[in-house]
Coordinates of C-alpha atoms in Angstrom, one line a residue:
X1 CA 15.3 9.9 -10.6
X2 CA 14.5 13.5 -9.7
X3 CA 16.5 16.1 -11.5
X4 CA 18.0 19.1 -9.7
X5 CA 15.8 21.5 -11.6
X6 CA 12.5 19.5 -10.3
X7 CA 13.8 19.3 -6.7
X8 CA 14.4 23.1 -6.7
X9 CA 10.8 23.7 -8.2
X10 CA 9.0 21.1 -5.9
X11 CA 10.7 20.1 -2.6
X12 CA 8.3 17.2 -2.1
X13 CA 8.7 15.7 -5.4
X14 CA 9.6 12.0 -5.0
X15 CA 12.6 10.3 -6.6
X16 CA 11.7 6.4 -6.6
X17 CA 8.2 6.3 -5.5
X18 CA 5.2 6.1 -7.6
X19 CA 3.2 9.5 -7.8
X20 CA 0.4 10.6 -10.5
X21 CA 1.7 13.2 -13.3
X22 CA -1.2 15.1 -12.2
X23 CA -4.5 14.5 -10.2
X24 CA -5.1 12.3 -7.5
X25 CA -4.0 8.7 -7.1
X26 CA -5.3 6.2 -4.4
X27 CA -5.5 2.4 -4.3
X28 CA -3.0 0.3 -6.2
X29 CA -4.7 -2.0 -8.8
X30 CA -3.7 -4.9 -10.9
X31 CA -0.2 -5.6 -9.7
X32 CA 1.3 -8.0 -12.2
X33 CA 4.2 -8.9 -14.1
X34 CA 3.4 -9.2 -17.8
X35 CA 5.8 -10.3 -20.6
X36 CA 8.7 -9.5 -18.1
X37 CA 7.3 -5.9 -17.5
X38 CA 6.0 -5.0 -14.1
X39 CA 2.5 -3.4 -14.4
X40 CA 1.1 -1.3 -11.5
X41 CA -2.3 0.1 -12.2
X42 CA -4.0 2.6 -9.6
X43 CA -7.0 4.5 -9.0
X44 CA -6.8 7.9 -10.7
X45 CA -8.5 11.2 -11.0
X46 CA -6.6 12.9 -13.5
X47 CA -9.0 15.7 -13.6
X48 CA -9.0 17.1 -10.0
X49 CA -7.5 16.6 -6.6
X50 CA -10.7 15.1 -4.9
X51 CA -12.3 11.5 -5.2
X52 CA -15.3 12.5 -7.5
X53 CA -14.0 10.6 -10.5
X54 CA -12.1 7.2 -10.7
X55 CA -10.5 5.7 -13.7
X56 CA -7.4 3.3 -13.8
X57 CA -4.1 4.8 -14.5
X58 CA -0.9 2.7 -15.2
X59 CA 2.8 2.6 -14.4
X60 CA 5.2 0.3 -15.9
X61 CA 8.9 -0.7 -14.9
X62 CA 11.2 -3.2 -16.0
X63 CA 13.0 -3.4 -12.3
X64 CA 10.5 -2.0 -9.5
X65 CA 12.6 1.0 -9.1
X66 CA 12.4 3.0 -12.6
X67 CA 8.8 3.9 -13.1
X68 CA 7.0 5.0 -16.3
X69 CA 3.7 6.6 -16.5
X70 CA 1.6 5.1 -19.1
X71 CA -1.4 7.4 -18.6
X72 CA -5.1 6.0 -18.7
X73 CA -5.7 2.2 -18.8
X74 CA -9.5 1.7 -18.2
X75 CA -12.1 4.6 -18.3
X76 CA -15.5 4.9 -17.0
X77 CA -17.2 4.8 -20.5
X78 CA -20.2 2.4 -20.3
X79 CA -23.3 2.1 -18.3
X80 CA -21.9 -0.5 -15.8
X81 CA -19.1 1.7 -14.7
X82 CA -20.1 5.3 -15.8
X83 CA -19.8 6.6 -12.2
X84 CA -16.4 5.1 -11.4
X85 CA -14.0 2.2 -12.4
X86 CA -13.1 1.2 -8.9
X87 CA -10.3 -1.0 -7.3
X88 CA -9.5 -4.5 -8.6
X89 CA -6.7 -7.1 -9.6
X90 CA -5.1 -8.7 -12.6
X91 CA -3.9 -12.2 -13.8
X92 CA -2.2 -13.4 -16.7
X93 CA -3.7 -16.5 -18.5
X94 CA -2.7 -17.9 -22.0
X95 CA -0.7 -15.0 -22.9
X96 CA -3.3 -12.4 -22.2
X97 CA -3.7 -9.7 -19.3
X98 CA -7.1 -9.8 -17.6
X99 CA -8.1 -7.1 -15.4
X100 CA -10.9 -7.1 -12.8
X101 CA -12.4 -4.2 -11.4
X102 CA -15.7 -2.8 -9.7
X103 CA -17.9 -0.8 -12.0
X104 CA -20.1 1.8 -10.3
X105 CA -23.3 3.2 -11.6
X106 CA -25.5 5.8 -9.5
X107 CA -29.3 6.4 -10.9
X108 CA -31.7 8.5 -9.0
X109 CA -29.5 8.3 -5.8
X110 CA -29.2 4.4 -6.0
X111 CA -25.8 2.9 -6.2
X112 CA -25.1 -0.3 -8.4
X113 CA -21.9 -2.3 -8.1
X114 CA -20.8 -4.8 -10.4
X115 CA -17.6 -6.9 -10.9
X116 CA -16.2 -6.4 -14.5
X117 CA -13.4 -7.4 -16.6
X118 CA -11.4 -6.1 -19.4
X119 CA -8.5 -8.1 -21.3
X120 CA -5.5 -7.1 -23.4
X121 CA -3.2 -9.0 -25.5
X122 CA -0.5 -6.3 -25.5
X123 CA -0.9 -4.7 -22.1
X124 CA -2.0 -1.4 -23.5
X125 CA -5.3 -1.9 -25.3
X126 CA -8.0 -3.2 -23.0
X127 CA -11.4 -4.9 -24.4
X128 CA -14.1 -4.7 -21.7
X129 CA -16.0 -8.2 -21.5
X130 CA -19.8 -8.0 -21.5
X131 CA -20.1 -10.4 -18.5
X132 CA -20.7 -8.5 -15.1
X133 CA -21.1 -10.1 -11.8
X134 CA -24.1 -8.8 -10.1
X135 CA -24.2 -8.5 -6.4
X136 CA -26.0 -11.4 -4.8
X137 CA -28.8 -11.4 -2.1
X138 CA -27.6 -10.6 1.5
X139 CA -25.2 -7.7 0.5
X140 CA -25.6 -4.1 0.0
X141 CA -24.2 -2.4 -3.2
X142 CA -20.9 -1.8 -1.3
X143 CA -19.4 -4.8 -3.0
X144 CA -16.1 -4.1 -4.5
X145 CA -12.4 -4.5 -5.2
X146 CA -12.5 -8.0 -6.6
X147 CA -9.0 -9.9 -6.0
X148 CA -8.7 -12.9 -8.5
X149 CA -6.1 -15.8 -7.9
X150 CA -5.7 -19.2 -9.3
X151 CA -6.6 -22.2 -7.0
X152 CA -6.0 -25.7 -7.3
X153 CA -8.9 -26.6 -9.7
X154 CA -10.5 -23.4 -10.4
X155 CA -10.0 -19.6 -10.2
X156 CA -11.0 -17.7 -7.0
X157 CA -12.4 -14.3 -6.6
X158 CA -12.7 -12.2 -3.2
X159 CA -14.8 -9.2 -3.0
X160 CA -14.9 -6.7 -0.3
X161 CA -18.5 -6.5 1.1
X162 CA -21.0 -5.1 3.5
X163 CA -23.9 -7.5 4.4
X164 CA -27.5 -6.1 4.8
X165 CA -27.0 -5.9 8.5
X166 CA -24.5 -3.3 7.7
X167 CA -21.4 -5.1 8.9
X168 CA -18.4 -6.1 6.8
X169 CA -17.5 -9.3 5.1
X170 CA -15.3 -10.9 2.4
X171 CA -17.4 -12.7 -0.3
X172 CA -16.0 -15.5 -2.2
X173 CA -16.7 -16.5 -5.7
X174 CA -15.4 -19.3 -8.1
X175 CA -15.0 -19.6 -11.9
X176 CA -13.6 -22.2 -14.4
X177 CA -12.9 -19.6 -17.3
X178 CA -12.4 -16.2 -15.8
X179 CA -15.6 -15.1 -17.5
X180 CA -18.6 -16.7 -15.7
X181 CA -18.7 -16.4 -11.9
X182 CA -20.4 -18.3 -9.1
X183 CA -21.1 -16.9 -5.8
X184 CA -20.0 -19.5 -3.2
X185 CA -20.3 -18.0 0.5
X186 CA -19.1 -15.5 2.9
X187 CA -15.6 -16.4 3.3
X188 CA -15.0 -14.1 6.5
X189 CA -16.9 -11.7 8.3
X190 CA -15.6 -11.4 12.0
X191 CA -15.2 -8.1 13.4
X192 CA -14.8 -6.2 9.9
X193 CA -16.7 -3.1 11.2
X194 CA -19.2 -1.7 8.7
X195 CA -17.8 -2.3 5.3
X196 CA -14.5 -4.3 4.1
X197 CA -12.4 -3.2 1.2
X198 CA -9.5 -4.6 -0.7
X199 CA -9.3 -8.3 0.4
X200 CA -6.4 -10.5 -0.7
X201 CA -5.5 -14.2 0.0
X202 CA -2.1 -15.7 -0.8
X203 CA 0.1 -18.4 0.7
X204 CA 3.5 -17.8 2.6
X205 CA 5.6 -20.8 3.6
X206 CA 2.3 -23.0 4.0
X207 CA 0.4 -20.4 5.7
X208 CA -2.4 -18.6 4.2
X209 CA -2.8 -14.7 4.7
X210 CA -6.2 -13.0 4.4
X211 CA -5.9 -9.4 3.9
X212 CA -8.9 -7.2 4.9
X213 CA -9.2 -3.3 5.1
X214 CA -12.2 -2.7 7.6
X215 CA -13.9 0.8 7.5
X216 CA -16.1 2.4 9.9
X217 CA -18.1 5.4 9.3
X218 CA -18.6 7.9 12.4
X219 CA -20.6 11.0 12.7
X220 CA -18.3 14.0 12.3
X221 CA -18.0 16.2 15.2
X222 CA -19.4 19.2 13.6
X223 CA -22.5 17.0 12.4
X224 CA -22.1 18.2 8.7
X225 CA -20.7 14.7 7.5
X226 CA -18.9 11.5 8.3
X227 CA -15.6 10.9 9.1
X228 CA -13.8 7.5 7.9
X229 CA -11.8 5.2 10.1
X230 CA -10.1 2.7 8.1
X231 CA -6.9 0.5 8.4
X232 CA -5.3 -2.5 6.6
X233 CA -5.1 -5.9 8.6
X234 CA -4.4 -9.5 7.8
X235 CA -5.3 -12.9 9.5
X236 CA -2.9 -15.9 9.2
X237 CA -4.9 -19.3 8.7
X238 CA -5.8 -22.0 6.2
X239 CA -8.0 -21.9 3.2
X240 CA -9.7 -25.2 2.5
X241 CA -10.4 -25.0 -1.0
X242 CA -12.6 -28.3 -1.1
X243 CA -15.1 -26.3 1.3
X244 CA -14.1 -22.8 0.3
X245 CA -13.6 -21.9 4.0
X246 CA -10.9 -20.0 5.5
X247 CA -10.0 -20.9 9.1
X248 CA -8.2 -18.3 11.1
X249 CA -5.0 -19.4 12.8
X250 CA -4.4 -16.2 15.0
X251 CA -5.7 -13.0 15.6
X252 CA -6.2 -10.1 13.0
X253 CA -3.1 -7.9 13.1
X254 CA -2.4 -4.3 11.5
X255 CA -0.3 -4.5 8.4
X256 CA 1.5 -1.3 9.1
X257 CA 2.3 0.6 12.3
X258 CA 2.7 4.1 10.8
X259 CA 0.4 7.0 9.8
X260 CA -0.2 6.5 6.1
X261 CA -0.9 3.0 4.9
X262 CA -4.0 1.5 3.2
X263 CA -5.4 -0.8 0.5
X264 CA -2.3 -3.2 0.1
X265 CA -2.3 -5.5 -2.8
X266 CA 0.2 -8.3 -3.7
X267 CA 1.2 -10.5 -6.6
X268 CA 3.7 -13.3 -7.3
X269 CA 6.4 -12.3 -9.7
X270 CA 8.4 -14.5 -12.3
X271 CA 11.0 -15.1 -9.4
X272 CA 8.4 -16.5 -7.1
X273 CA 8.5 -13.3 -4.9
X274 CA 5.2 -12.3 -3.1
X275 CA 5.3 -8.6 -3.7
X276 CA 3.2 -6.0 -2.0
X277 CA 2.6 -2.3 -2.3
X278 CA -0.1 0.0 -0.9
X279 CA -1.5 3.3 -0.9
X280 CA 0.8 5.7 1.3
X281 CA -2.1 7.7 2.5
X282 CA -4.9 7.6 5.1
X283 CA -5.0 11.2 5.4
X284 CA -8.0 12.7 7.0
X285 CA -10.2 15.4 5.2
X286 CA -8.1 18.3 6.9
X287 CA -4.6 16.7 5.9
X288 CA -5.6 16.0 2.4
X289 CA -7.1 19.5 2.1
X290 CA -3.8 21.1 3.2
X291 CA -1.3 18.5 1.5
X292 CA 1.6 20.6 0.1
X293 CA 1.8 18.8 -3.2
X294 CA -1.6 20.1 -4.2
X295 CA 0.1 23.4 -5.1
X296 CA 1.9 21.3 -7.8
X297 CA -1.1 19.7 -9.3
X298 CA -1.2 16.4 -7.7
X299 CA -1.6 14.4 -4.4
X300 CA -0.6 10.8 -2.9
X301 CA 1.6 8.1 -3.9
X302 CA 2.3 4.3 -3.3
X303 CA 4.7 2.6 -1.1
X304 CA 7.9 0.9 -2.1
X305 CA 7.3 -2.5 -3.6
X306 CA 8.1 -4.9 -0.7
X307 CA 8.7 -8.8 -0.4
X308 CA 6.5 -10.6 1.9
X309 CA 7.7 -13.7 3.9
X310 CA 6.2 -15.7 7.0
X311 CA 8.9 -16.4 9.5
X312 CA 8.7 -17.2 13.2
X313 CA 4.8 -16.8 12.9
X314 CA 5.4 -13.2 11.9
X315 CA 4.6 -11.5 8.7
X316 CA 8.0 -9.7 7.5
X317 CA 8.1 -7.0 4.9
X318 CA 11.3 -6.0 3.4
X319 CA 12.1 -3.5 0.3
X320 CA 12.6 -5.5 -2.8
X321 CA 16.2 -6.2 -3.4
X322 CA 16.2 -3.9 -6.5
X323 CA 15.8 -0.7 -4.1
X324 CA 19.3 -1.3 -3.0
X325 CA 20.7 -0.8 -6.3
X326 CA 19.9 2.8 -5.8
X327 CA 22.5 3.4 -3.2
X328 CA 25.4 5.9 -3.9
X329 CA 27.7 8.2 -1.9
X330 CA 27.9 5.9 1.0
X331 CA 29.0 7.2 4.4
X332 CA 29.7 5.5 7.8
X333 CA 29.1 7.2 11.1
X334 CA 30.4 5.2 14.3
X335 CA 30.5 8.0 17.1
X336 CA 28.1 7.5 20.1
X337 CA 26.2 10.5 19.1
X338 CA 26.5 12.8 16.0
X339 CA 24.6 15.2 13.5
X340 CA 25.4 15.3 9.8
X341 CA 23.7 16.9 6.6
X342 CA 22.1 14.7 4.1
X343 CA 22.5 15.6 0.3
X344 CA 19.0 15.6 -0.2
X345 CA 15.8 14.3 0.8
X346 CA 16.2 10.8 -1.1
X347 CA 18.4 8.6 1.4
X348 CA 18.5 5.3 3.1
X349 CA 19.8 4.9 6.8
X350 CA 20.9 1.5 7.9
X351 CA 21.7 0.5 11.6
X352 CA 22.5 -3.2 12.7
X353 CA 22.7 -3.2 16.5
X354 CA 25.3 -5.1 18.4
X355 CA 23.6 -4.2 21.7
X356 CA 19.8 -4.4 21.0
X357 CA 18.8 -3.4 24.6
X358 CA 20.7 0.0 24.3
X359 CA 18.5 3.3 23.9
X360 CA 18.5 5.1 20.8
X361 CA 17.3 8.4 19.1
X362 CA 17.3 9.2 15.6
X363 CA 15.6 12.1 13.8
X364 CA 15.1 12.9 10.0
X365 CA 15.1 16.1 8.5
X366 CA 16.0 18.1 11.7
X367 CA 13.2 16.5 13.7
X368 CA 10.5 16.3 11.3
X369 CA 10.5 12.7 12.2
X370 CA 11.7 11.4 15.3
X371 CA 12.5 7.6 16.3
X372 CA 13.0 6.7 19.8
X373 CA 13.5 3.3 21.6
X374 CA 13.6 2.7 25.3
X375 CA 14.8 -0.6 26.8
X376 CA 13.3 0.1 30.0
X377 CA 9.6 0.2 28.7
X378 CA 10.5 -2.0 25.4
X379 CA 8.7 0.8 23.5
X380 CA 9.7 2.0 20.0
X381 CA 8.2 5.5 19.2
X382 CA 7.9 7.2 15.9
X383 CA 6.6 10.9 15.7
X384 CA 6.2 13.4 13.1
X385 CA 5.2 16.9 12.5
X386 CA 1.6 17.3 11.1
X387 CA 1.7 19.7 8.2
X388 CA -1.7 20.8 9.5
X389 CA -0.9 23.1 12.3
X390 CA 2.7 21.8 13.1
X391 CA 1.5 19.5 15.8
X392 CA 3.3 16.4 16.8
X393 CA 1.6 12.9 16.0
X394 CA 3.1 9.6 17.5
X395 CA 2.9 6.0 16.8
X396 CA 4.4 3.2 19.1
X397 CA 4.9 -0.6 19.4
X398 CA 6.0 -2.8 22.0
X399 CA 9.4 -4.2 21.0
X400 CA 11.5 -6.6 23.3
X401 CA 14.6 -5.5 21.4
X402 CA 15.8 -3.3 18.6
X403 CA 18.3 -5.3 16.4
X404 CA 17.9 -3.2 13.1
X405 CA 16.4 -0.3 11.5
X406 CA 16.4 0.3 7.7
X407 CA 14.9 3.7 6.8
X408 CA 14.1 4.6 3.2
X409 CA 13.2 8.6 3.1
X410 CA 12.0 10.1 -0.2
X411 CA 11.4 13.8 -0.4
X412 CA 8.3 13.8 1.3
X413 CA 7.9 10.1 2.6
X414 CA 9.6 7.7 5.1
X415 CA 9.2 3.9 5.4
X416 CA 11.0 2.5 8.7
X417 CA 11.9 -1.3 8.7
X418 CA 12.2 -2.5 12.0
X419 CA 14.1 -5.8 13.0
X420 CA 14.8 -6.7 9.4
X421 CA 11.1 -6.1 8.5
X422 CA 9.1 -7.6 11.4
X423 CA 7.3 -4.2 11.7
X424 CA 7.2 -1.3 9.3
X425 CA 6.1 2.5 10.1
X426 CA 4.9 4.2 6.7
X427 CA 4.3 7.9 6.6
X428 CA 4.3 11.1 4.6
X429 CA 6.1 14.3 5.8
X430 CA 6.6 17.7 4.2
X431 CA 9.5 20.1 5.0
X432 CA 11.8 22.3 3.0
X433 CA 14.4 21.2 0.6
X434 CA 17.0 22.9 2.9
X435 CA 16.1 21.0 6.0
X436 CA 18.4 18.1 5.6
X437 CA 19.9 17.7 9.0
X438 CA 20.0 14.1 10.6
X439 CA 20.7 13.6 14.4
X440 CA 21.3 10.4 16.2
X441 CA 22.6 9.4 19.7
X442 CA 22.9 6.0 21.4
X443 CA 25.3 4.1 19.3
X444 CA 27.5 1.6 21.2
X445 CA 30.9 0.3 20.4
X446 CA 31.2 -1.3 17.3
X447 CA 27.7 -0.1 15.8
X448 CA 27.7 1.8 12.6
X449 CA 25.1 3.9 11.1
X450 CA 25.1 3.6 7.2
X451 CA 23.9 6.6 5.1
X452 CA 23.2 6.4 1.4
X453 CA 21.8 8.8 -1.1
X454 CA 19.3 7.3 -3.3

């Protein structure tokens, strides 16, 4: 939890989200539960606030809500990864923790990517294995982010890729021993723009979910560089392990409806839950340059851990149950419209609707974030004030009815779970610690807005 002194010194300091102690954090890596402890590795530049250096940092937790930084885990300290230890995953086998990552090397302007591994018996000291997987023919060196998981008869590894025709793909590898890998084939390559990053594949209630993060590079308006447009998506379908083929069972869909969400990764915990977290940022260059936390020596964070389920042909994302243990100082509001002060920026708002067709408006932190539902158009819209210039940005989704909102706000983030997690809006926002007013209108008789400090 954030102390009063920390909050006064830094109004953007999060209470229950993972943030780096210093430097730049991005993709979550190696999510795993090892010897009863949750391990969340992540991309980290501990020396600066840009993407010029990459190693793996580590946070651990006994309960997914109290996190402790353990500092560095894997460094770019050998030829195969001297220009970056990039994203990857983790598995536990025979009491050992295996980490898989992409090692980057750039010599004379030429990039070389290899899929590398490190192993640990205690979860803190990692021995890099000498075997590395080279990029096979047919792909460029944009070949990265290995996700390893156990299949029926072997281990599988997915790698985000770019084919030689400069289109995105997911490459499939197999192994019997987690050390020696065989390239099998392209698992999926339909409409993945120019590069695919951070693939994942897992089963929910008998449906396989393939996660892809397509990335497109476009010329910047000023002609001085490139802008990157990327997003996280998933495809429901079936994975035939005998043939090594993924058969889509529906259209590819966005993972998150909000402003700031990328590179999600999942793992199965010891309670059998499929848990996911993502990088809560897809800031453009201007937003990243102006991000207010940089004044305090760090930037970016991860989302809340979320439990994934597949229900009614829909991917549901809900906060892990442990997040509700943070609740304190509960209040109930039942008037049709009202305005009140939050105790601080760390709070939850829960609304269960008895009339899901009624209009609703709700604002956080004195209209820094606004939520509105219009039953006439069946549109849910979320807006925020952009910290670059103060303009308003909006995201909206079609929604036949609004049955529930569960909003987790931290000092500078909001995650809005809609209709019990059928849709989620994730975002960063930045406002002063004194700006704590919450406004709402549209409650009907019998409805209650629950407020909790977290």
